[in-house]
CSV table of C-alpha atoms in Angstrom, one decimal:
chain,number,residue,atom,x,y,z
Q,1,UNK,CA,18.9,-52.8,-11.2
Q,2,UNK,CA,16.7,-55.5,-9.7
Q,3,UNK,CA,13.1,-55.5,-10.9
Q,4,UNK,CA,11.6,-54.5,-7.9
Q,5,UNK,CA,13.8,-51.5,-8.5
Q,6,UNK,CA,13.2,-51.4,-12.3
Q,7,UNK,CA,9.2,-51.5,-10.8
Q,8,UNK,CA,9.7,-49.0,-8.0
Q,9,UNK,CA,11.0,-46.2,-10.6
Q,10,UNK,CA,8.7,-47.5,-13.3
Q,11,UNK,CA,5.9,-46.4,-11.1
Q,12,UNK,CA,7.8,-43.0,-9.7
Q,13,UNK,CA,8.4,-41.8,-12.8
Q,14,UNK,CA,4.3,-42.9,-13.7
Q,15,UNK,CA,3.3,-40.8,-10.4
Q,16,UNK,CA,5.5,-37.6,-11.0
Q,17,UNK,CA,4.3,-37.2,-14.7
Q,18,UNK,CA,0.6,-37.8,-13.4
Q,19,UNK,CA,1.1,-35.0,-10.8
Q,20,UNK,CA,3.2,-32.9,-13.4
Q,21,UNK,CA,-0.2,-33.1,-15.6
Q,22,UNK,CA,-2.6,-32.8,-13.1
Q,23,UNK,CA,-0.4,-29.6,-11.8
Q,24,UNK,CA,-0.8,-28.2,-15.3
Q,25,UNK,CA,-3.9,-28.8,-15.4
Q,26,UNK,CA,-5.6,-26.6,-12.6
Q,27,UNK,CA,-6.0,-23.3,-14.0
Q,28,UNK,CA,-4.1,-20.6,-12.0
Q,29,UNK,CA,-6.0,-17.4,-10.0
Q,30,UNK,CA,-3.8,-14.7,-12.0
Q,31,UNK,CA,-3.1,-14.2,-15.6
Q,32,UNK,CA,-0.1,-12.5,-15.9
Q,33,UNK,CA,1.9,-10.9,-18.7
Q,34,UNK,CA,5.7,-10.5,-18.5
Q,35,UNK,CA,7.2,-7.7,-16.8
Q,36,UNK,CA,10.6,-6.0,-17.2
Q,37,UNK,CA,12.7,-4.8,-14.4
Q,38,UNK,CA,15.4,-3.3,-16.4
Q,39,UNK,CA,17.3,-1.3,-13.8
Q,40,UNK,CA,19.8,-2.9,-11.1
Q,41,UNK,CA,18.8,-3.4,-7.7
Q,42,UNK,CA,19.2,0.0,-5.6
Q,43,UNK,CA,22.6,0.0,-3.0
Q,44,UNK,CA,21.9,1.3,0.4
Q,45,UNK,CA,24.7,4.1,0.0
Q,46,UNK,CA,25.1,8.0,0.1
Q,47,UNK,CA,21.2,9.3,1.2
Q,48,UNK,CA,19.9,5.1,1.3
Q,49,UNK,CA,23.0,4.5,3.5
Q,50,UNK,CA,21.5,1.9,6.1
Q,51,UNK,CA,21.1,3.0,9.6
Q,52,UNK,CA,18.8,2.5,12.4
Q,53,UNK,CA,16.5,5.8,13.0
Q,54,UNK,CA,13.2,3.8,13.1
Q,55,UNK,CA,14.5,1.0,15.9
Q,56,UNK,CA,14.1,3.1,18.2
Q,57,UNK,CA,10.7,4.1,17.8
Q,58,UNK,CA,7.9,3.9,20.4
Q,59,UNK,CA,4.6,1.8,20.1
Q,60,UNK,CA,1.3,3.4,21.1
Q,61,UNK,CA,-1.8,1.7,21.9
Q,62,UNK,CA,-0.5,-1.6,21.9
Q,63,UNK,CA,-2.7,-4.6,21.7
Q,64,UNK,CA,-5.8,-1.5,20.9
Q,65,UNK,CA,-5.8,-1.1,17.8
Q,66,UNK,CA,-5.3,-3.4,14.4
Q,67,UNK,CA,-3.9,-2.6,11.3
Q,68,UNK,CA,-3.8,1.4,11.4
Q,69,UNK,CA,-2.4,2.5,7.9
Q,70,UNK,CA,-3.0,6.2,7.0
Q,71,UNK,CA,-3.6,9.4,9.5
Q,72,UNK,CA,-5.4,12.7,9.3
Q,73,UNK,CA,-5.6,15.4,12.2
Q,74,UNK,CA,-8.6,17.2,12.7
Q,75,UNK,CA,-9.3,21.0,13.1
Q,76,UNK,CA,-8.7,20.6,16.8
Q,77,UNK,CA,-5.2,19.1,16.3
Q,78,UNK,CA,-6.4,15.3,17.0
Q,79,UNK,CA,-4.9,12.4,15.5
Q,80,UNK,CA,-7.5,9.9,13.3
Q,81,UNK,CA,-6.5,6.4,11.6
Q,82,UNK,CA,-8.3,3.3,10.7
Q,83,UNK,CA,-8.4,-0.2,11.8
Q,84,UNK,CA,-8.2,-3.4,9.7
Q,85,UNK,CA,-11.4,-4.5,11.5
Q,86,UNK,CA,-13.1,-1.7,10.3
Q,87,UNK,CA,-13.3,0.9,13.1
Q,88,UNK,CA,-12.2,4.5,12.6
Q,89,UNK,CA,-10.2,6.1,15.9
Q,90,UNK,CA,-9.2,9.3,17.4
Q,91,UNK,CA,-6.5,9.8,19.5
Q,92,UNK,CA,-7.0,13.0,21.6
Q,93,UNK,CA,-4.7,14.1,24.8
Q,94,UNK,CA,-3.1,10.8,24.0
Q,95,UNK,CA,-6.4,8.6,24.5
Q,96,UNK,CA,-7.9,6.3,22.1
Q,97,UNK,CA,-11.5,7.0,21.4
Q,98,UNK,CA,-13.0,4.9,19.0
Q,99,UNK,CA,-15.3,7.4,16.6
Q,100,UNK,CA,-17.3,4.9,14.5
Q,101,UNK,CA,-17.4,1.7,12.1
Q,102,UNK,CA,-17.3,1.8,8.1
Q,103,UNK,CA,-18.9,-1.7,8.0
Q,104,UNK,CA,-20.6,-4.0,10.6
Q,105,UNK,CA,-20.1,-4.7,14.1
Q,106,UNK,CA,-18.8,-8.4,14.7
Q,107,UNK,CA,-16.7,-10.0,16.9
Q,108,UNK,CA,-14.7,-11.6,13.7
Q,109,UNK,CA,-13.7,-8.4,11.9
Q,110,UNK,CA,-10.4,-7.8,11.0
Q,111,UNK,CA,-10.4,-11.2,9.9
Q,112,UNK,CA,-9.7,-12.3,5.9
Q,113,UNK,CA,-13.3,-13.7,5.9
Q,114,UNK,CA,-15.2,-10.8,6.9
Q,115,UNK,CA,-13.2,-7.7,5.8
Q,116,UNK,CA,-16.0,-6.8,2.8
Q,117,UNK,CA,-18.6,-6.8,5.5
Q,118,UNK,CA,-16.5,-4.9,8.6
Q,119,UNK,CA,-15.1,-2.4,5.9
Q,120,UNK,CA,-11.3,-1.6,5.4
Q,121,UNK,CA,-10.8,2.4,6.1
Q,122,UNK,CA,-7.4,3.5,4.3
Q,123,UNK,CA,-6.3,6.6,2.9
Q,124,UNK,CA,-8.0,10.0,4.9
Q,125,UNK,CA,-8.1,13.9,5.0
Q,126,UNK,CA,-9.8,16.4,6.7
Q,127,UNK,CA,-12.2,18.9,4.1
Q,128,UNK,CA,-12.4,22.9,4.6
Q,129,UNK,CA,-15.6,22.3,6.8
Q,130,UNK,CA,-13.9,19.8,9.0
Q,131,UNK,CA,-15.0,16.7,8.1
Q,132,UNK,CA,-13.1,13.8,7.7
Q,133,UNK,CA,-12.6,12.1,3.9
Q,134,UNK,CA,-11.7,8.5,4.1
Q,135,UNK,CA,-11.6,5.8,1.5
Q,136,UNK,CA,-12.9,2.2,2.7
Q,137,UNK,CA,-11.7,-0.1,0.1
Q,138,UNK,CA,-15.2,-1.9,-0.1
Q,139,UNK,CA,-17.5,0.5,1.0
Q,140,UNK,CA,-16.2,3.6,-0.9
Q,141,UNK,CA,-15.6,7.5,-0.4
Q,142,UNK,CA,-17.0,8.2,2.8
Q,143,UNK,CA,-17.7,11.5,4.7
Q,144,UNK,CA,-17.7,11.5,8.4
Q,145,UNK,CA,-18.9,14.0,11.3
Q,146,UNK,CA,-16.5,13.7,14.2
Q,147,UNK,CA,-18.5,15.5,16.3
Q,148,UNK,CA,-20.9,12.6,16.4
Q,149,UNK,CA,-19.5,10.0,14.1
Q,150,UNK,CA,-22.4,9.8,11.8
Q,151,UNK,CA,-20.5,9.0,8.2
Q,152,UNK,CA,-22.6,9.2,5.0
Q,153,UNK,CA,-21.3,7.4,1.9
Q,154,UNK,CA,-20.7,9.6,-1.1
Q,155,UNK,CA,-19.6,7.4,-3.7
Q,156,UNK,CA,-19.7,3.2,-3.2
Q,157,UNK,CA,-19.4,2.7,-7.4
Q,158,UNK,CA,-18.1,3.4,-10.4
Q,159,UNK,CA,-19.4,2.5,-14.1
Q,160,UNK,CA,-22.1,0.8,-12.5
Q,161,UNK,CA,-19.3,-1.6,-10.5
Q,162,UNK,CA,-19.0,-1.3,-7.0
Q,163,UNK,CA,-15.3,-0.7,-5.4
Q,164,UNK,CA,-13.3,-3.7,-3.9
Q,165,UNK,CA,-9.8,-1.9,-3.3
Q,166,UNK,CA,-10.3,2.0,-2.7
Q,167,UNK,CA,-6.9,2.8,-1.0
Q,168,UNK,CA,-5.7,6.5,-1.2
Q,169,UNK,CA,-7.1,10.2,-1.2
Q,170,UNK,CA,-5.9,13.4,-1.6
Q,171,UNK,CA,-8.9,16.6,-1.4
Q,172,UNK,CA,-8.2,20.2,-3.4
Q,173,UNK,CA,-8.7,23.9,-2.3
Q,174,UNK,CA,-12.4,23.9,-4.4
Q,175,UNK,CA,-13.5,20.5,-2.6
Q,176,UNK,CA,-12.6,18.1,-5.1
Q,177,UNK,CA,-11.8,14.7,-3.9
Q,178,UNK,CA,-9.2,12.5,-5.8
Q,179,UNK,CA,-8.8,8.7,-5.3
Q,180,UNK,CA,-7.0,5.4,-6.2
Q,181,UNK,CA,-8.9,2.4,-6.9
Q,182,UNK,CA,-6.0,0.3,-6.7
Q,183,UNK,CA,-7.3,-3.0,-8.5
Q,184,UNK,CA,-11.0,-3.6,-10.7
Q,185,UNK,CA,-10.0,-7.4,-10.4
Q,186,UNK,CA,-8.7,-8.2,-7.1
Q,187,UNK,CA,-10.5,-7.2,-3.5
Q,188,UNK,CA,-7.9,-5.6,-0.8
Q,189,UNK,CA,-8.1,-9.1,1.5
Q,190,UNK,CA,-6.0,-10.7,-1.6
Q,191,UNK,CA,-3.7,-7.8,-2.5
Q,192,UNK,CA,-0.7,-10.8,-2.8
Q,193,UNK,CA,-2.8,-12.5,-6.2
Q,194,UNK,CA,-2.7,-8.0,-7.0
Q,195,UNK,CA,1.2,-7.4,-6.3
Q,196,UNK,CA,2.5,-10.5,-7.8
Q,197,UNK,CA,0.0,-10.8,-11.5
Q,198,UNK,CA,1.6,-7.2,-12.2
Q,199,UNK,CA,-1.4,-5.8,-13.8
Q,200,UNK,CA,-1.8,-2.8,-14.7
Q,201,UNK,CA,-5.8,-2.3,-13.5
Q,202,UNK,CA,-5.3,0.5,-11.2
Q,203,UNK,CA,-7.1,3.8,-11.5
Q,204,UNK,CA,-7.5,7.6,-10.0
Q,205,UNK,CA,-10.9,8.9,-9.9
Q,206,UNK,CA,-12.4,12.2,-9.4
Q,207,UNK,CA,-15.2,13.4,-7.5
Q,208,UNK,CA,-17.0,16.8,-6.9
Q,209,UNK,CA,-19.1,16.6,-3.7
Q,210,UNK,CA,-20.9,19.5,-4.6
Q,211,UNK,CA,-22.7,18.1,-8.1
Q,212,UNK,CA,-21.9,14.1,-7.2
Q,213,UNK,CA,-19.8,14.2,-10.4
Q,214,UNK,CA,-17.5,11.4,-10.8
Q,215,UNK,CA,-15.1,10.9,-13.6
Q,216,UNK,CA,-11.6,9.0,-14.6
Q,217,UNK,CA,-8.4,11.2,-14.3
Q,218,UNK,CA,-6.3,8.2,-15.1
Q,219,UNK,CA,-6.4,4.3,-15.7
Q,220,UNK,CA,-4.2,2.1,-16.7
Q,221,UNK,CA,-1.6,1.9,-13.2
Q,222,UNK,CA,0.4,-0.8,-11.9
Q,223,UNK,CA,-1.6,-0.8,-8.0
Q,224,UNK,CA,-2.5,2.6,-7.7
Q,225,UNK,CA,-1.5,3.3,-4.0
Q,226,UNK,CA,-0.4,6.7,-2.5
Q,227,UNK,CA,-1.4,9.8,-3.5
Q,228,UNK,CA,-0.8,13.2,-3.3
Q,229,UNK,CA,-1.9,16.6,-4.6
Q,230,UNK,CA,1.3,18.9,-5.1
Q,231,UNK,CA,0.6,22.4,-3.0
Q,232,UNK,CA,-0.2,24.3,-5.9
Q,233,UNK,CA,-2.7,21.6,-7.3
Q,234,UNK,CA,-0.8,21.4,-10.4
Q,235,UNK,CA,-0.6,17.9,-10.4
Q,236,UNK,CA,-0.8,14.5,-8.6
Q,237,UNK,CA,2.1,12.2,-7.4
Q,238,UNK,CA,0.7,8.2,-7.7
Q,239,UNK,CA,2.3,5.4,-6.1
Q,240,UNK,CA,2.6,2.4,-8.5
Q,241,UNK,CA,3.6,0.0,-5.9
Q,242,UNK,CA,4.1,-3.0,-7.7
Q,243,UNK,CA,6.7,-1.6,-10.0
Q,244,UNK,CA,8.7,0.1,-7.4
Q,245,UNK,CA,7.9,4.0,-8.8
Q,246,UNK,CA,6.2,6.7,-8.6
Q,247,UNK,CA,4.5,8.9,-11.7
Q,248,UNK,CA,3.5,12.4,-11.7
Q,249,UNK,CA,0.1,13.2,-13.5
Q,250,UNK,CA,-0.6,16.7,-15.1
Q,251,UNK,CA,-3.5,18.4,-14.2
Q,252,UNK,CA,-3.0,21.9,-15.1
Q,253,UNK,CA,-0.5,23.9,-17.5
Q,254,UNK,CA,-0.4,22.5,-21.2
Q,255,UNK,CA,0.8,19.5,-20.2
Q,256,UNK,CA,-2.3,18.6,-18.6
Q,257,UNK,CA,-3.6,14.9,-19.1
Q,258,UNK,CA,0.3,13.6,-19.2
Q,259,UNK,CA,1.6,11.3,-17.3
Q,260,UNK,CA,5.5,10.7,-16.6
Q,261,UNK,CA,8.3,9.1,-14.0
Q,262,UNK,CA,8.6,11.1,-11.3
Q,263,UNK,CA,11.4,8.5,-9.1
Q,264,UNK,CA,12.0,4.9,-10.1
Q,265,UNK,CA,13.6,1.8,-9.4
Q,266,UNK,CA,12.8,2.3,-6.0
Q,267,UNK,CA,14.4,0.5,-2.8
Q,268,UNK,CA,11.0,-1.2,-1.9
Q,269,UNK,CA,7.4,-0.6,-3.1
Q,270,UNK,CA,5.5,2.6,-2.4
Q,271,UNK,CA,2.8,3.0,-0.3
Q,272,UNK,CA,1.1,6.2,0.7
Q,273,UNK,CA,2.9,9.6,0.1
Q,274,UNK,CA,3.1,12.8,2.9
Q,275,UNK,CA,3.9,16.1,2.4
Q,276,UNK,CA,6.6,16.8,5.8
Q,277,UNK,CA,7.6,20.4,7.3
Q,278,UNK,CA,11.3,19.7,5.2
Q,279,UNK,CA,9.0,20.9,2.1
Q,280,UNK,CA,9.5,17.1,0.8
Q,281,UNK,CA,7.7,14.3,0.9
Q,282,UNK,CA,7.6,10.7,3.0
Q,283,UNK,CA,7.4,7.7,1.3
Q,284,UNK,CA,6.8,3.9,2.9
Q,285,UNK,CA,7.9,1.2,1.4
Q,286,UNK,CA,5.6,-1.5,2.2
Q,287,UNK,CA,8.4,-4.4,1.4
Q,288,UNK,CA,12.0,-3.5,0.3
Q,289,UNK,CA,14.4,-4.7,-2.8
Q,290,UNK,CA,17.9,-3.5,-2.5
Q,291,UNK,CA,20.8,-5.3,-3.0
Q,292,UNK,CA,21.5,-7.8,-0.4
Q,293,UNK,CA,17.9,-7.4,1.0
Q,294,UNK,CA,17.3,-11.1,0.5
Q,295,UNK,CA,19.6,-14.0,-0.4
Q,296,UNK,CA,17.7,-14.9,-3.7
Q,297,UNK,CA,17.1,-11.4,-4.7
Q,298,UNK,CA,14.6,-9.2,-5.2
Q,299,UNK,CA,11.5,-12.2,-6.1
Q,300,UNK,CA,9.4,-9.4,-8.2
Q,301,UNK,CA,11.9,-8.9,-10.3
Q,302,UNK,CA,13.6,-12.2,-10.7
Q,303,UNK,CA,10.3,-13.6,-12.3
Q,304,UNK,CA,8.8,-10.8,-13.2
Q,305,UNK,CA,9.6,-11.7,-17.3
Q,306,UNK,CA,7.9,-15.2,-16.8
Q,307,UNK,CA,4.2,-15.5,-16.6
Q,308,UNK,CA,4.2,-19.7,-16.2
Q,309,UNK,CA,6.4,-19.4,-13.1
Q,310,UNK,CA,4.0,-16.4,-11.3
Q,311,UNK,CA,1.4,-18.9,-12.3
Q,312,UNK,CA,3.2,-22.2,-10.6
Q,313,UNK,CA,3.7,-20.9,-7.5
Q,314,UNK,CA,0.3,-19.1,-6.8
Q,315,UNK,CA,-0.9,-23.0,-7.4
Q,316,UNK,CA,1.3,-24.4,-5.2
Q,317,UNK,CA,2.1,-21.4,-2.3
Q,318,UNK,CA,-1.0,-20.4,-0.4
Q,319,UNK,CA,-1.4,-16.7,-0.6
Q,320,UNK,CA,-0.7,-16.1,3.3
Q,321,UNK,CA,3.0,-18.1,2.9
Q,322,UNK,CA,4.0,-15.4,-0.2
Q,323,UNK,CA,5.1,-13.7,2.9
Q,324,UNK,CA,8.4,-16.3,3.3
Q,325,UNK,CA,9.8,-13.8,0.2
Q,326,UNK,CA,9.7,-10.5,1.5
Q,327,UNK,CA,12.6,-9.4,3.4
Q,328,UNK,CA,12.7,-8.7,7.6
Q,329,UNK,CA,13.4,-5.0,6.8
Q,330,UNK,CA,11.2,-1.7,7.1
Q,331,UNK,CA,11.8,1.4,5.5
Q,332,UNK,CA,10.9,5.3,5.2
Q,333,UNK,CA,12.1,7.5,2.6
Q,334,UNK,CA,11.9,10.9,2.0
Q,335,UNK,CA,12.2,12.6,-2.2
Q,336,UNK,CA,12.8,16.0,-3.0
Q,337,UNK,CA,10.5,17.4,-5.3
Q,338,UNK,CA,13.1,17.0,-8.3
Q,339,UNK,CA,12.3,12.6,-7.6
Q,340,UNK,CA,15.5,12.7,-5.4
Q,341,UNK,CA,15.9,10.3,-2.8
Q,342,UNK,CA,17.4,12.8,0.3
Q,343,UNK,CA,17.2,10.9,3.1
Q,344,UNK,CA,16.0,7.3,4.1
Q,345,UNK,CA,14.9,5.5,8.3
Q,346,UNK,CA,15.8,2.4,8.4
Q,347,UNK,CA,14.4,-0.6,10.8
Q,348,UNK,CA,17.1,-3.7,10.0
Q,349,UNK,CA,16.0,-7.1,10.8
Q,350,UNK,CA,12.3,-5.4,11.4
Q,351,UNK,CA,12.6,-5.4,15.2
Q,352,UNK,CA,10.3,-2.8,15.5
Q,353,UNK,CA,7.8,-2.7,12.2
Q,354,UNK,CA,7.2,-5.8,9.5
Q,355,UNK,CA,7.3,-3.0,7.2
Q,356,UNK,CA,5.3,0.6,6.7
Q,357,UNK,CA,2.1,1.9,5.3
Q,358,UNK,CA,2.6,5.2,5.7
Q,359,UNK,CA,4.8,8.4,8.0
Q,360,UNK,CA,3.0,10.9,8.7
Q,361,UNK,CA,4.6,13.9,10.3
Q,362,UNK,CA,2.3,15.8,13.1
Q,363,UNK,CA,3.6,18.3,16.1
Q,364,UNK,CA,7.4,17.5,16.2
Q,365,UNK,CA,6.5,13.7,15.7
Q,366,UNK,CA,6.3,11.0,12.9
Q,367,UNK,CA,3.8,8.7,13.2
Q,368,UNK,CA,3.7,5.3,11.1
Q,369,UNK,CA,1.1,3.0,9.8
Q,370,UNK,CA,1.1,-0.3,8.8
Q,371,UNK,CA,-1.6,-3.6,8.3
Q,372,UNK,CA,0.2,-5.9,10.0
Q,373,UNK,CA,1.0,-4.2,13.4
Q,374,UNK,CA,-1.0,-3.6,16.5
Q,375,UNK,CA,-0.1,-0.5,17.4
Q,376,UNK,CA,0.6,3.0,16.2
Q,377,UNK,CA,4.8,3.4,15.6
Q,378,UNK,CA,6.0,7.0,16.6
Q,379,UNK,CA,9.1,8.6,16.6
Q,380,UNK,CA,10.3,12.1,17.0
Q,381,UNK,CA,11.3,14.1,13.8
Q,382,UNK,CA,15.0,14.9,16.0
Q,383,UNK,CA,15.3,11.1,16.2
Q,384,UNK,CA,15.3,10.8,12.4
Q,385,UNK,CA,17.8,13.2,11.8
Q,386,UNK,CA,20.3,13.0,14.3
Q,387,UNK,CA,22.6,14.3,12.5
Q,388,UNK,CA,21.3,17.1,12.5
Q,389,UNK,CA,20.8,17.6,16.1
Q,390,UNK,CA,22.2,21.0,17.8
């Protein structure tokens, strides 16, 4: 070796342990603690078996809308979603009326820098007087009048800390609302710094309209997402997206208060939760992890059990490129009340959706959410089972 080699690599090997230090050095966004994925990655076989019942699907609205991600239908059989720029809509004798705004009016919204100001509507029902119940993660349980759009915050804190990620709802027979607060740390905009610190900072809160009551039904959830009231109010189904399950929470009977596993070591990570006309529910996966779903693996999992790598790579990946790891596959599942997967739609190669928010079945139809698309999906309920077909 020359010694304008011997210099070169002198000086390499100087720079590299420089940037190794300085790397160490800046502190990370998340503080994660290890997390076990003990269970083998999921096979698409018997009811995952892969097929392609959601390519087919129709896009509605296209280029009108941004973002829509849960649904409710009114009293007079209308169809309402949300916008990721912060504007509620109805879709009536298949027009698209726009009903009102959570947040501000600005040419920008839908953008990462003004979502706390536009608003984020998410997870929505319709109450026994007819009004419609949404959750805006930023500006918090909300009440609106369709009839004239006027919307009247009910709730915009809890413990004396106002909400940053509201997400889902669910409303009993005697008017009580429940929600999930998905994250106390992270705002919605940076969900990606949420999913991949694995914390476990999500909540369900209740609240009675009647005396303004609020109070904690449960805390301590991995990204508290979907949720659903079972029909006989006996108990809540909670998505815990960022560990692939969902529990079941007691709230009657004498095992009220108790939490357990109601399906696990799902194919992707659960979004919101439907009831359907099958007497079972719809599941979307917002990203999927089967085997063979991506050529390294499932990247939850594989670092999951060490904290310094989660930490390396949200200092050197921006949060918008995380993206590059999920998998150019959507899919829509459907459990039997026993936590059994039945039946699964499938979107290969994501030709028609990036992934799902939520299905929601209405009049002979599905009709799918998710953040990242510009339309509202929609397919037939024949066109899912066509198997089935007569």
């Amino acid at each position: 070796m020359t010694t304008i080699q011997r210099s070169w690599f002198g000086w390499s090997a100087f720079v590299a342990a420089v940037a190794v230090i300085l790397l160490y050095m800046i502190p990370s966004p998340i503080d994660p603690v290890p997390i076990y994925f003990n269970a083998s990655l999921p096979k698409l076989e018997n009811a995952l078996a892969r097929n392609t019942h959601l390519s087919g699907a129709k896009k509605l609205f296209e280029g009108q809308i941004l973002g829509p991600e849960s649904f409710a239908v009114g009293p007079d059989g209308s169809l309402y979603t949300g916008g990721a720029d912060g504007k509620v809509w109805k879709v009536k004798n298949g027009v698209l009326q726009l009903l009102t705004r959570t947040g501000i009016d600005h040419q920008d919204c839908g953008s990462y820098a003004l979502e706390p100001e536009c608003g984020r509507p998410k997870g929505m029902r319709f109450d026994t007087k007819g009004r419609l119940v949404l959750v805006d993660s930023y500006k918090g349980l909300m009440r609106i009048d369709v009839s004239s759009g006027e919307t009247e915050v009910l709730l915009d804190s809890f413990d004396g800390k106002p909400f940053i990620f509201l997400n889902d709802l669910d409303i009993a027979s005697n008017g009580t609302i429940y929600f999930t607060d998905s994250s106390t740390k992270w705002e919605r905009r940076n969900y990606r710094y949420e999913v991949i610190e694995t914390n476990r900072l999500g909540r369900i809160i209740a609240y009675n309209p009647d005396t303004k009551e609020s109070w904690l039904v449960r805390d301590n959830l991995y990204l508290a997402n979907g949720l659903l009231l079972a029909d006989d109010e006996s108990y809540l189904l909670v998505a815990e997206m960022s560990v692939a399950r969902i529990s079941k929470i007691y709230l009657k009977g004498p095992r009220a208060g108790e939490m357990e596993t109601f399906v696990d070591n799902l194919p992707g990570y659960p979004d919101n939760i439907e009831a359907n006309s099958r007497g079972n529910f719809y599941v979307a996966l917002a990203s999927v992890r089967f085997q063979g779903a991506s050529p390294i693996g499932s990247f939850l999992d594989n670092v999951g059990k060490y904290p310094s790598i989660k930490r390396l790579v949200t200092k050197l990946v921006p949060k918008w490129a995380f993206d590059v790891f999920l998998p150019k596959y959507a899919l829509f599942l459907e459990i039997d009340h026993s936590g059994q997967i039945v039946s699964s739609h499938h979107d290969p190669g994501a030709k028609v959706f990036p992934a799902l928010s939520e299905g929601f079945e209405h009049d002979g139809h599905v009709y799918f959410g998710n953040f990242k698309i510009n339309f509202i999906g929609v397919a037939k309920i024949t066109d899912l089972y066509p198997d089935t077909r007569q």
